[in-house]
Short mmCIF file of C-alpha atoms and ligand atoms in Angstrom, two decimals:
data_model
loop_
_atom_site.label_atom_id
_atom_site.label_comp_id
_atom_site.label_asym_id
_atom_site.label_seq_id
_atom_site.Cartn_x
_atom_site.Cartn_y
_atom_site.Cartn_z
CA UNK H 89 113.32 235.05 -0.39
CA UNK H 90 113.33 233.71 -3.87
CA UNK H 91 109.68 233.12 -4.62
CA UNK H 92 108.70 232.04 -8.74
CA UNK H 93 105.68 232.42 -8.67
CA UNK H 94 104.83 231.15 -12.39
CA UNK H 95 102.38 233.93 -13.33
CA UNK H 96 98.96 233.30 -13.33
CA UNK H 97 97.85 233.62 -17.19
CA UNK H 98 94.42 235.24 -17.51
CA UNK H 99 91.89 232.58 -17.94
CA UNK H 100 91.66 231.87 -21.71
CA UNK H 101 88.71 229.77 -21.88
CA UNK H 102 85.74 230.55 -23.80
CA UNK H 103 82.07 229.22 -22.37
CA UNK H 104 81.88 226.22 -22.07
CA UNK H 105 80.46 224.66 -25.10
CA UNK H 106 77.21 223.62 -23.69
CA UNK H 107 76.56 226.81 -22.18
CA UNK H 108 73.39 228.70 -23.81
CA UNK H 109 74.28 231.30 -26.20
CA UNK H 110 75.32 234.52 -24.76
CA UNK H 111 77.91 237.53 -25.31
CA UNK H 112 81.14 236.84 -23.63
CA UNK H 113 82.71 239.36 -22.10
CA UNK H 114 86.96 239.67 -22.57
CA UNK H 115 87.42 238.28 -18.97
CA UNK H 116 86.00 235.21 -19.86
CA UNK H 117 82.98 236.14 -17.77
CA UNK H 118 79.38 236.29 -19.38
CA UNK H 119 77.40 239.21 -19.97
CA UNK H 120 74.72 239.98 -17.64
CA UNK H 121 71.34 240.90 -19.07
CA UNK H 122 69.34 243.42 -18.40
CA UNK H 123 66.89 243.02 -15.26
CA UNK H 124 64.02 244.80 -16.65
CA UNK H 125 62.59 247.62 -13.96
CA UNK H 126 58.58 246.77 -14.66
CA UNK H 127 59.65 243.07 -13.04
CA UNK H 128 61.37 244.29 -10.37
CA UNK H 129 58.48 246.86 -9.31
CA UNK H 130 56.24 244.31 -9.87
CA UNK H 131 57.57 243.10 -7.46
CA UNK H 132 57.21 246.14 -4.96
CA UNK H 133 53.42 246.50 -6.22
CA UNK H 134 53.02 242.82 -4.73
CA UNK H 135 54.63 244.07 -1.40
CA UNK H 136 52.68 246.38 -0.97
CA UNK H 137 49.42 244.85 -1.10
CA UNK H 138 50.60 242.06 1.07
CA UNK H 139 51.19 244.96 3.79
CA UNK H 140 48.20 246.75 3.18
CA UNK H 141 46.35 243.20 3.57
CA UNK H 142 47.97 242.51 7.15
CA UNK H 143 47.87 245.77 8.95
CA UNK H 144 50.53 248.58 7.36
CA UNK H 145 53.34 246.53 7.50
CA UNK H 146 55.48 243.11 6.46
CA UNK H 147 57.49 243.40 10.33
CA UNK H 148 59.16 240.40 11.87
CA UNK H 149 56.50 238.50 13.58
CA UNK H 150 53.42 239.78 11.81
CA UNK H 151 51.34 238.19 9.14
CA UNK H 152 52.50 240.41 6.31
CA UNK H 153 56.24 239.08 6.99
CA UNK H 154 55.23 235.06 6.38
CA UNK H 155 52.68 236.43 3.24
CA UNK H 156 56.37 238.57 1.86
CA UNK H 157 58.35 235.14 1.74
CA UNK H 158 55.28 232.89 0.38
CA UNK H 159 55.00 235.31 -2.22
CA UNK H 160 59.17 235.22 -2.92
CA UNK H 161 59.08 231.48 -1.97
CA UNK H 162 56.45 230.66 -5.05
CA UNK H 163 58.46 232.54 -8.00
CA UNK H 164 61.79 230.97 -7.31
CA UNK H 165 60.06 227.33 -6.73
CA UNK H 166 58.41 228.13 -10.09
CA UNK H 167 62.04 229.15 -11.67
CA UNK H 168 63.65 226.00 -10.48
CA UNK H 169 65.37 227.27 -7.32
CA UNK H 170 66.10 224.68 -4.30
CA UNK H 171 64.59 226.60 -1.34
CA UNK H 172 64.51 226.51 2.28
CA UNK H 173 62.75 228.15 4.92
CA UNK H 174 64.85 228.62 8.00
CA UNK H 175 62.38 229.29 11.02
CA UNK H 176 64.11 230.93 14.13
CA UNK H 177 62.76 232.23 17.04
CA UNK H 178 63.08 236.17 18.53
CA UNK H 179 61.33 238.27 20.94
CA UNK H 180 58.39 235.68 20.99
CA UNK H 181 57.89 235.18 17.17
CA UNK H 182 58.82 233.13 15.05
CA UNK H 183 61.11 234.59 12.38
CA UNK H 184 62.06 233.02 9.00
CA UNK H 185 65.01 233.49 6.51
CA UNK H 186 64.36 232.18 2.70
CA UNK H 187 67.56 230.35 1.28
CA UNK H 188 67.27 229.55 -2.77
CA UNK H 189 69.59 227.14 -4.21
CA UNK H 190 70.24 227.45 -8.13
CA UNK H 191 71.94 223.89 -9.03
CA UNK H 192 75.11 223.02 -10.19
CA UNK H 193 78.36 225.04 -9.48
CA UNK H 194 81.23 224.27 -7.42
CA UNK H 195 80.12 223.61 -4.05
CA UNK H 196 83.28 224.90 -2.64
CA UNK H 197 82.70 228.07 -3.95
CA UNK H 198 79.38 229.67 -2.64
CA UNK H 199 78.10 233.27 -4.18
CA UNK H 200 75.97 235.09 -2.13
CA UNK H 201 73.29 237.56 -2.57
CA UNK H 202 71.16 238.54 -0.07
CA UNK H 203 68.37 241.16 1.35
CA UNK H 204 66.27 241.43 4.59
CA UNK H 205 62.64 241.15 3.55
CA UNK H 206 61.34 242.37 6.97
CA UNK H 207 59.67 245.85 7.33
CA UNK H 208 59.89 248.11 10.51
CA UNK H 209 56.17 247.98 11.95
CA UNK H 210 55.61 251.56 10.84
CA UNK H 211 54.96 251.18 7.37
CA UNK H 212 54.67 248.65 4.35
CA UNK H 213 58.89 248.65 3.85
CA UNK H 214 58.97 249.40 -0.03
CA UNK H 215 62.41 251.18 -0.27
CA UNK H 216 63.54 249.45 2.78
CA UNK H 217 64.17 246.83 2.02
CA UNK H 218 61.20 245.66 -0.93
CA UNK H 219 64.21 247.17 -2.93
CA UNK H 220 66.41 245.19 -2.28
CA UNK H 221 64.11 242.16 -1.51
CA UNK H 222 62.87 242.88 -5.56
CA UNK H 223 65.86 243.07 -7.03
CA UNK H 224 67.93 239.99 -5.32
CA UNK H 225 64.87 238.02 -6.23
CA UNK H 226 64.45 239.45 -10.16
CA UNK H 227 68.59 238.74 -10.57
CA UNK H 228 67.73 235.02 -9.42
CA UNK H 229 64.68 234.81 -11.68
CA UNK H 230 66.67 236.27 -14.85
CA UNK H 231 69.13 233.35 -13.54
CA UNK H 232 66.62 230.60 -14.36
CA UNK H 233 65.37 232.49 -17.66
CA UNK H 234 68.67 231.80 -18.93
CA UNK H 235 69.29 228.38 -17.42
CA UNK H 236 72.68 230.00 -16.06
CA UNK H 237 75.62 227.46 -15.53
CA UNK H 238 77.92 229.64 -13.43
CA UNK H 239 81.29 228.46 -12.41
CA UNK H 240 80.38 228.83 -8.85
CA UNK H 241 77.35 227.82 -7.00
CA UNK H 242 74.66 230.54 -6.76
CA UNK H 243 72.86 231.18 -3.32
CA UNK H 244 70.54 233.74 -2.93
CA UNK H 245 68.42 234.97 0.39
CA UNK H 246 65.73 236.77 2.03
CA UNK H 247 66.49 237.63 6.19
CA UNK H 248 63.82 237.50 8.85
CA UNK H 249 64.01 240.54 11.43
CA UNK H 250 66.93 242.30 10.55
CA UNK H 251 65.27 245.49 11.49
CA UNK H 252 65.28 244.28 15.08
CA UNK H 253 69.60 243.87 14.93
CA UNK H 254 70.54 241.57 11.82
CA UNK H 255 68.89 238.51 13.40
CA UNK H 256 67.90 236.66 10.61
CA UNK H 257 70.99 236.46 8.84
CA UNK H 258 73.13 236.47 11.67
CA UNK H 259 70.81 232.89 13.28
CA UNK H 260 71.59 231.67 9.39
CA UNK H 261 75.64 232.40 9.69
CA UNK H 262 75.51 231.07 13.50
CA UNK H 263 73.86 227.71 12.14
CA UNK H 264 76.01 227.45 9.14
CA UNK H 265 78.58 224.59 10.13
CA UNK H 266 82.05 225.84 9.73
CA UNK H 267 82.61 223.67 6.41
CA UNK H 268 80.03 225.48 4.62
CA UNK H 269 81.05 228.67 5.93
CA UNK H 270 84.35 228.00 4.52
CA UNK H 271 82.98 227.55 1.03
CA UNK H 272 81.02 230.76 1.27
CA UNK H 273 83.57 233.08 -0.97
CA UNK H 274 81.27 236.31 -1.02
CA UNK H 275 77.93 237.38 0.38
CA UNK H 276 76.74 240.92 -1.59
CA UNK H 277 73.61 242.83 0.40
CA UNK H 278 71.41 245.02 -1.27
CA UNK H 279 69.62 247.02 1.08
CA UNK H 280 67.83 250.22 0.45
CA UNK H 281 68.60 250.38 -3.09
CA UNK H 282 65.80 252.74 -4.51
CA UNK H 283 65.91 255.82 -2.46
CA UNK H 284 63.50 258.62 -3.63
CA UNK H 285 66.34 261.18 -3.57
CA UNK H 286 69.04 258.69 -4.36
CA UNK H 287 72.91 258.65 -4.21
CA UNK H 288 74.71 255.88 -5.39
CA UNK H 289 76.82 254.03 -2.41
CA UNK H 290 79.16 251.09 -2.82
CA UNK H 291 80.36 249.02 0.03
CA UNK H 292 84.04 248.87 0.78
CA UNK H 293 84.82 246.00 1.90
CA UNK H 294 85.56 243.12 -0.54
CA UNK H 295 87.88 244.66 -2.98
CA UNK H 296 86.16 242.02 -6.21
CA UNK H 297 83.17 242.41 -4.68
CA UNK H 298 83.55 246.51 -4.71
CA UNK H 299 85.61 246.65 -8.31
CA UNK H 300 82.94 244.61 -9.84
CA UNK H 301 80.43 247.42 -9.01
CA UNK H 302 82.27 249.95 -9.52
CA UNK H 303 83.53 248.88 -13.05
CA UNK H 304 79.96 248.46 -13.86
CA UNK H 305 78.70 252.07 -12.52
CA UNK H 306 81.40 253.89 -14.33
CA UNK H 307 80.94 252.02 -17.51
CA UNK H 308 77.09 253.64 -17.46
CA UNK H 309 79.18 257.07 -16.39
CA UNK H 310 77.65 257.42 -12.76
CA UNK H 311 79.74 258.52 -10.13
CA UNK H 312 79.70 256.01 -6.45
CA UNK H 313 80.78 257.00 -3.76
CA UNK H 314 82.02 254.61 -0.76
CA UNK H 315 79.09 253.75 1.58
CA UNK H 316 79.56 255.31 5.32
CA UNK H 317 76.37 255.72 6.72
CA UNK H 318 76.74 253.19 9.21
CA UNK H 319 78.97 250.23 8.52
CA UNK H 320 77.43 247.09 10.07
CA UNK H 321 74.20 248.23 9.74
CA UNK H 322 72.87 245.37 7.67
CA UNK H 323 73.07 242.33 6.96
CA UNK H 324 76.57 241.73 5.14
CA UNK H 325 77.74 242.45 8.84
CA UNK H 326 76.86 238.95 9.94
CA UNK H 327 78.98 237.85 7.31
CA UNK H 328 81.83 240.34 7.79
CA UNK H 329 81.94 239.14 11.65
CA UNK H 330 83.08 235.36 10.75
CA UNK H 331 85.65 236.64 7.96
CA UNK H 332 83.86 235.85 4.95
CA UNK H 333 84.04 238.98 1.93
CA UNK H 334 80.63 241.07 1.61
CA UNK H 335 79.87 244.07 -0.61
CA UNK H 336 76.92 245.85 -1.31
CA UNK H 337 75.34 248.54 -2.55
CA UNK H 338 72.89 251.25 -1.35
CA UNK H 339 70.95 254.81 -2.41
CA UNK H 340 71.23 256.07 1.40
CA UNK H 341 68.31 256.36 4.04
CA UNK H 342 68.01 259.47 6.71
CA UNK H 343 71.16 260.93 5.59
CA UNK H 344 71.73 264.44 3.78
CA UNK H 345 72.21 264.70 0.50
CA UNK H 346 75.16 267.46 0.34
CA UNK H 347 75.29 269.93 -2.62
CA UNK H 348 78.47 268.28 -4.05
CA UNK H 349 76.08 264.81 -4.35
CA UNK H 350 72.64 266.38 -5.96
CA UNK H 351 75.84 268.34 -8.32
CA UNK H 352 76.41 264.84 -9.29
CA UNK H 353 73.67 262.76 -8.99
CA UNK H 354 70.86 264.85 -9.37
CA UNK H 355 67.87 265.02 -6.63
CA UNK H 356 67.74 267.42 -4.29
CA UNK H 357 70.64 268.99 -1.82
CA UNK H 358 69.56 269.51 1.80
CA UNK H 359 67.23 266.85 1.47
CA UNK H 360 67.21 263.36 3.04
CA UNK H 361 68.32 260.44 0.81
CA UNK H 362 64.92 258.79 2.29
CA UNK H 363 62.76 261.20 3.99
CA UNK H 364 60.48 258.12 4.81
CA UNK H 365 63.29 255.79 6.01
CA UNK H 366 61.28 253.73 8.60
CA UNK H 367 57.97 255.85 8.54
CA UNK H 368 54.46 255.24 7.11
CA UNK H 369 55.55 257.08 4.20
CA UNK H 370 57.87 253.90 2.65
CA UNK H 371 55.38 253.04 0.26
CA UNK H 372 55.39 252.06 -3.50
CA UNK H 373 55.70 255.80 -4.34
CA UNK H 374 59.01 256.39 -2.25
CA UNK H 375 61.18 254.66 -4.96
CA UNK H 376 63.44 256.43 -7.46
CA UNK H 377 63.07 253.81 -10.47
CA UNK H 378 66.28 254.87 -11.98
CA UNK H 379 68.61 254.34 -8.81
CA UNK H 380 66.44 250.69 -8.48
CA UNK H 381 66.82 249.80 -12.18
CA UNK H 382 70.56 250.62 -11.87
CA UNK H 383 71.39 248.57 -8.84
CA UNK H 384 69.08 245.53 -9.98
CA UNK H 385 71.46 246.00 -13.47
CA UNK H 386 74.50 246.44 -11.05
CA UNK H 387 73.90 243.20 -8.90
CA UNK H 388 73.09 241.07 -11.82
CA UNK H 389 76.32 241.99 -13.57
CA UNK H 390 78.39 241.02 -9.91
CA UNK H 391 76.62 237.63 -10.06
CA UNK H 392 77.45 237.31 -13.49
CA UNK H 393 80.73 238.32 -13.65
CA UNK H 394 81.69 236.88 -9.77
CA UNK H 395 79.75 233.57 -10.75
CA UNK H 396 81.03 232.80 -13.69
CA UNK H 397 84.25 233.69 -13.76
CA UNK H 398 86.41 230.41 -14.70
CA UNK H 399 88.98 229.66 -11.92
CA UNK H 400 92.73 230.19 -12.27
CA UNK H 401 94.49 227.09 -14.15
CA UNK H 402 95.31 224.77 -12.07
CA UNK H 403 99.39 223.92 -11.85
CA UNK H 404 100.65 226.98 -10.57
CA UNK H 405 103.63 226.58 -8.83
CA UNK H 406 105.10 228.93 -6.02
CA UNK H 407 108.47 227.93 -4.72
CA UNK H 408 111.11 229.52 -2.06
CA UNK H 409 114.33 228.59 -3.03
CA UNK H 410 116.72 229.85 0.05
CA UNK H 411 118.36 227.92 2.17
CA UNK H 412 117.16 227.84 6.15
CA UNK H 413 119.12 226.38 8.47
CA UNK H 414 117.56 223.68 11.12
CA UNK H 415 119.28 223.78 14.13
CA UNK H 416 120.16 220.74 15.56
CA UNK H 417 117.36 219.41 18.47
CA UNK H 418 116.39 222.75 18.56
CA UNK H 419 113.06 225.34 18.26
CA UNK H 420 111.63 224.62 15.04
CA UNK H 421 112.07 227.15 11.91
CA UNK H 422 109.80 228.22 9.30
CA UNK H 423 110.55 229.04 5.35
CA UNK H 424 107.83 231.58 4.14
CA UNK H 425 105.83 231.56 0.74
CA UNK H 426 103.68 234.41 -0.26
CA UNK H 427 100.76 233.34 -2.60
CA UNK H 428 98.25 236.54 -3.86
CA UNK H 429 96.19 236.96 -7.16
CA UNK H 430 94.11 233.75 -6.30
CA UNK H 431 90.25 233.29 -5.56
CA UNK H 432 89.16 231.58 -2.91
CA UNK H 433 90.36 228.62 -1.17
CA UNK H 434 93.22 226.56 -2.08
CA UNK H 435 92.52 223.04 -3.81
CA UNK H 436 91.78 219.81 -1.87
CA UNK H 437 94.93 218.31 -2.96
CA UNK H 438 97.38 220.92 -2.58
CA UNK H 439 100.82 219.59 -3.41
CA UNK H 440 103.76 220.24 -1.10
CA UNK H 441 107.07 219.92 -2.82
CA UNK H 442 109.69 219.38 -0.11
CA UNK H 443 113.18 219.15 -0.69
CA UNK H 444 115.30 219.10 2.85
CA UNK H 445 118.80 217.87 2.94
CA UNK H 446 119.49 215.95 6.14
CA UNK H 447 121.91 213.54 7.65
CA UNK H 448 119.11 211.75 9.56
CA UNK H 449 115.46 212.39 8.40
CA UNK H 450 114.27 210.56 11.09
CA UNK H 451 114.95 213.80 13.55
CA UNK H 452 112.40 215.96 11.33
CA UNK H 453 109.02 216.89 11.96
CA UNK H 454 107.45 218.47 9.10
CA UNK H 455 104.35 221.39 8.94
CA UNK H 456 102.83 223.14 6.36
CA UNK H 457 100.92 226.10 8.29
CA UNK H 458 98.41 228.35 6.18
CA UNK H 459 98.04 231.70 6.35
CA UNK H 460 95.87 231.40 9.43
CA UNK H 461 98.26 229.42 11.14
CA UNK H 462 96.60 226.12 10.81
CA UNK H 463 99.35 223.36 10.87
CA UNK H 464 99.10 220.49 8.50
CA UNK H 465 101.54 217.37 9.77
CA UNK H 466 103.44 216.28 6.78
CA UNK H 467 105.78 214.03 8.70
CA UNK H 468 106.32 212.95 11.86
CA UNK H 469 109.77 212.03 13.19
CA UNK H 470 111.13 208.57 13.67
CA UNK H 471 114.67 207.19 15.66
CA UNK H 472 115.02 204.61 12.96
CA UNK H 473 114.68 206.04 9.96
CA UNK H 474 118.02 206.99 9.19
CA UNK H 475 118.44 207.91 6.05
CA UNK H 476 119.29 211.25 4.80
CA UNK H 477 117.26 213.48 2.91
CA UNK H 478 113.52 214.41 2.78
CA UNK H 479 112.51 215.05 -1.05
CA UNK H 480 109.54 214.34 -1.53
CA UNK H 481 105.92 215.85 -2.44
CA UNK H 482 102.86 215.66 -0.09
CA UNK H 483 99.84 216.01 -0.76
CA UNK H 484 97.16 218.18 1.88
CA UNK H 485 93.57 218.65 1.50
CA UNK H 486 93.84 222.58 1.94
CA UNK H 487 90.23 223.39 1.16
CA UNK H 488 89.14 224.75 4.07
CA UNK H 489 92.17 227.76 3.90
CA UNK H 490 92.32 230.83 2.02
CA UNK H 491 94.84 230.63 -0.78
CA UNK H 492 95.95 234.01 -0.63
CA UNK H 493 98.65 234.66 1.89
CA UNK H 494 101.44 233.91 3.78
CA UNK H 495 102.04 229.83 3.74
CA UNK H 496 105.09 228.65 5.93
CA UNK H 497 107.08 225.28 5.59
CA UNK H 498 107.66 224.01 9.57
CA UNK H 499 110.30 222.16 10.29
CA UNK H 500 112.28 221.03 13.46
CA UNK H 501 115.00 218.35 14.43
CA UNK H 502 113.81 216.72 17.51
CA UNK H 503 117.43 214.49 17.90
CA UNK H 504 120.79 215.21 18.66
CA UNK H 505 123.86 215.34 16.62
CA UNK H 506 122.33 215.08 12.83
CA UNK H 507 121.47 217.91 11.47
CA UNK H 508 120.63 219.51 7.72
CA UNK H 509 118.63 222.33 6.22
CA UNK H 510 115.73 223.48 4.13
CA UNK H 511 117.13 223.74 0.81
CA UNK H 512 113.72 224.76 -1.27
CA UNK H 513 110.25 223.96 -1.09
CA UNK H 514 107.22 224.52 -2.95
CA UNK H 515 103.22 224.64 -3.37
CA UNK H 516 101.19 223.92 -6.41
CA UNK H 517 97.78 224.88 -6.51
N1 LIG L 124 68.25 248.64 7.24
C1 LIG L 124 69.19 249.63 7.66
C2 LIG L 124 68.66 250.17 8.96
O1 LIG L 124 67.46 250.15 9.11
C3 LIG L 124 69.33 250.75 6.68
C4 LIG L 124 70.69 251.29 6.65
C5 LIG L 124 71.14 252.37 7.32
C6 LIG L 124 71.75 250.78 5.91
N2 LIG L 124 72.42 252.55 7.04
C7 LIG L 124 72.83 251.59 6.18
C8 LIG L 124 71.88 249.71 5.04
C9 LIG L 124 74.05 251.35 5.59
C10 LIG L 124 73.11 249.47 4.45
C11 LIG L 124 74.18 250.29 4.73
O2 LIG L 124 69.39 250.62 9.81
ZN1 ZN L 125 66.93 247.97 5.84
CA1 CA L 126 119.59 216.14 14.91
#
């Protein structure tokens, strides 16, 4: 197979010209700034008053939950955020999941950040997860301080009862209709991000999602190592289960730190990363400051650099130039097109450049099929159209499919006698 792909050129553009003043990175991305650490434990301080004002605890279905998500509610309705409260209903409580809007970006493509801001009933929650509760909400609020205009649009969120099995998030992806689930291109969880005896875990799943983090952790020289203590055990998982790309980061809960880690991270060997994971103990002084300045510093340079990033040019052309041969009222064939090194979906008008020769076009049925297999009619056959040839371009609202993959031009003769073949085709995104 002959495919030209006409290689993608790195985006060139500067910022955009009404963008406010700040250092551009070579990628064409902005630079991040720095989420200062006395915000973000802030933050935590506030947490853990509102738990020691409602009984020890911020748990799904208690007082000190509702008081957590006021208190995040109020700073991001301050900053300019659109939010919504998503009530849901578990074990006999009511349960609520915080979703803040920033405005502007393209709609089609949705960043996510995300943490669960419920506490087990044990204990007031402050490593798990008023980390990552803090820092999610200090990366949205340094978001409004610099009146952000990312390329895509920014969603952050706070989950209800994920302690009790990922409800929160998983009621909000349930609920989601599949449109907007389509235009969600990356959901990044930070939970557990300040763990007394830290070590420094990245997700791997999402490979942007994970070289994003992992470009930023080695440019501050700090070793990461992949995150395996317990895949799917937070909320990205939701996420994960309906196909869209999560990441994360996390500083480890009842795990061991081996001697190899505390060689090179520091801390203590033999020791749990959290010796108060889900105990009484989870208060404002089980945080490691550095490991939660890091990852708030981390996740505001992935929203930066995933949210602003400017998308590829459009025009690109990717074309399969060999001949397939339709058998004559016959199984239909297929002509292949492999499209990689794209973001996100394909455009709403995706153009189809066709060019079949044919003694009768009127026996053809044409498909485009994504990479998931769904079929797109381009043309449907006809007894009296009889002349030859189909070259032409069609235009398909492909927003709703990946544009990565493996695209396939359909086409069967449905008529005897006439027959032709696929001489070339193309897509142009
Ligand atoms: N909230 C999670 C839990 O209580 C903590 C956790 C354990 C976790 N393992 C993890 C979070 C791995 C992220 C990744 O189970
Ligand atoms: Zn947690
Ligand atoms: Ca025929």
């Amino acid at each position: 197979m002959a495919v030209a792909g006409l290689l993608a050129a790195s985006p060139t553009s500067s910022a955009m010209p009404d963008r406010p003043a700040a250092a551009d990175v070579s990628d064409g991305t902005l630079a991040a700034p720095d989420i200062p650490l006395s915000n973000v434990k802030a933050h935590l301080t506030q947490f853990q008053s509102i738990a020691t004002a409602n009984g020890g605890n911020r748990a799904h279905g208690r007082t000190g939950y509702k008081a957590s998500l006021d208190y995040v509610k109020a700073k991001l309705d301050a900053a300019g955020f659109t939010t919504t409260v998503q009530q849901f209903t578990y074990s006999g409580s009511t349960g609520y999941n915080l979703i803040a809007d920033w405005p502007g970006g393209d709609p089609n493509q949705v960043l996510m950040a995300g943490a669960h801001l419920d506490s087990v009933s044990s204990g007031a929650g402050i490593n798990d997860n008023g980390s990552g509760s803090a820092a999610v909400l200090e990366t949205a609020l340094a978001v409004s301080r610099a009146q952000l205009q990312p390329t895509k649009h920014l969603r952050f969120a706070w989950w209800g009862a994920e302690e009790l099995g990922l409800v929160g998030s998983r009621y909000y992806v349930n609920n989601l209709p599949s449109t907007d689930r389509a235009r969600v291109s990356g959901y990044i969880n930070l939970d557990m991000v300040g763990s007394p005896n830290p070590g420094y875990f990245v997700y791997d799943d999402d490979p942007a999602i994970e070289k994003v983090f992992k470009d930023w952790y080695a440019g501050i020289g700090v070793p990461t190592e992949i995150e395996t203590e317990g895949d799917g055990r937070s909320d990205h998982a939701s996420f994960k289960n309906v196909g869209i790309p999560v990441g994360g980061l996390f500083t480890g809960a009842s795990r061991t730190k081996t001697s190899a880690q505390a060689a090179k991270w520091g801390g203590t060997s033999g020791h749990a990363f959290d010796r108060c994971y889900h105990s009484s103990c989870d208060t404002t002084t089980n945080i490691n400051d550095t490991a939660l300045d890091r990852n708030s510093d981390a996740l505001a340079h992935a929203i930066w650099t995933l949210g602003t990033a400017e998308p590829l040019p459009p025009g690109e052309s990717y074309e399969n130039t060999t001949d397939v041969a339709i058998p004559d009222n016959a199984a239909a064939v297929t002509s292949a097109l492999t499209v990689s090194g794209r973001t996100g979906n394909a455009p709403a008008a995706l153009r189809v450049g066709v060019d079949i020769k044919h003694t009768w076009r009127g026996d053809l049925v044409v498909d485009l099929l994504a990479p998931d297999g769904t079929a797109y009619r381009l043309k449907n056959s006809s007894s009296s159209d009889s002349a030859d040839n189909v070259i032409t371009t069609y235009t398909v609202d492909a927003s709703s499919e990946t544009a990565n993959g493996t695209w396939r031009l359909r086409v069967q003769d449905v008529a005897a006698q006439d027959t032709g073949y696929i001489d070339s085709w193309k897509l142009t995104f």
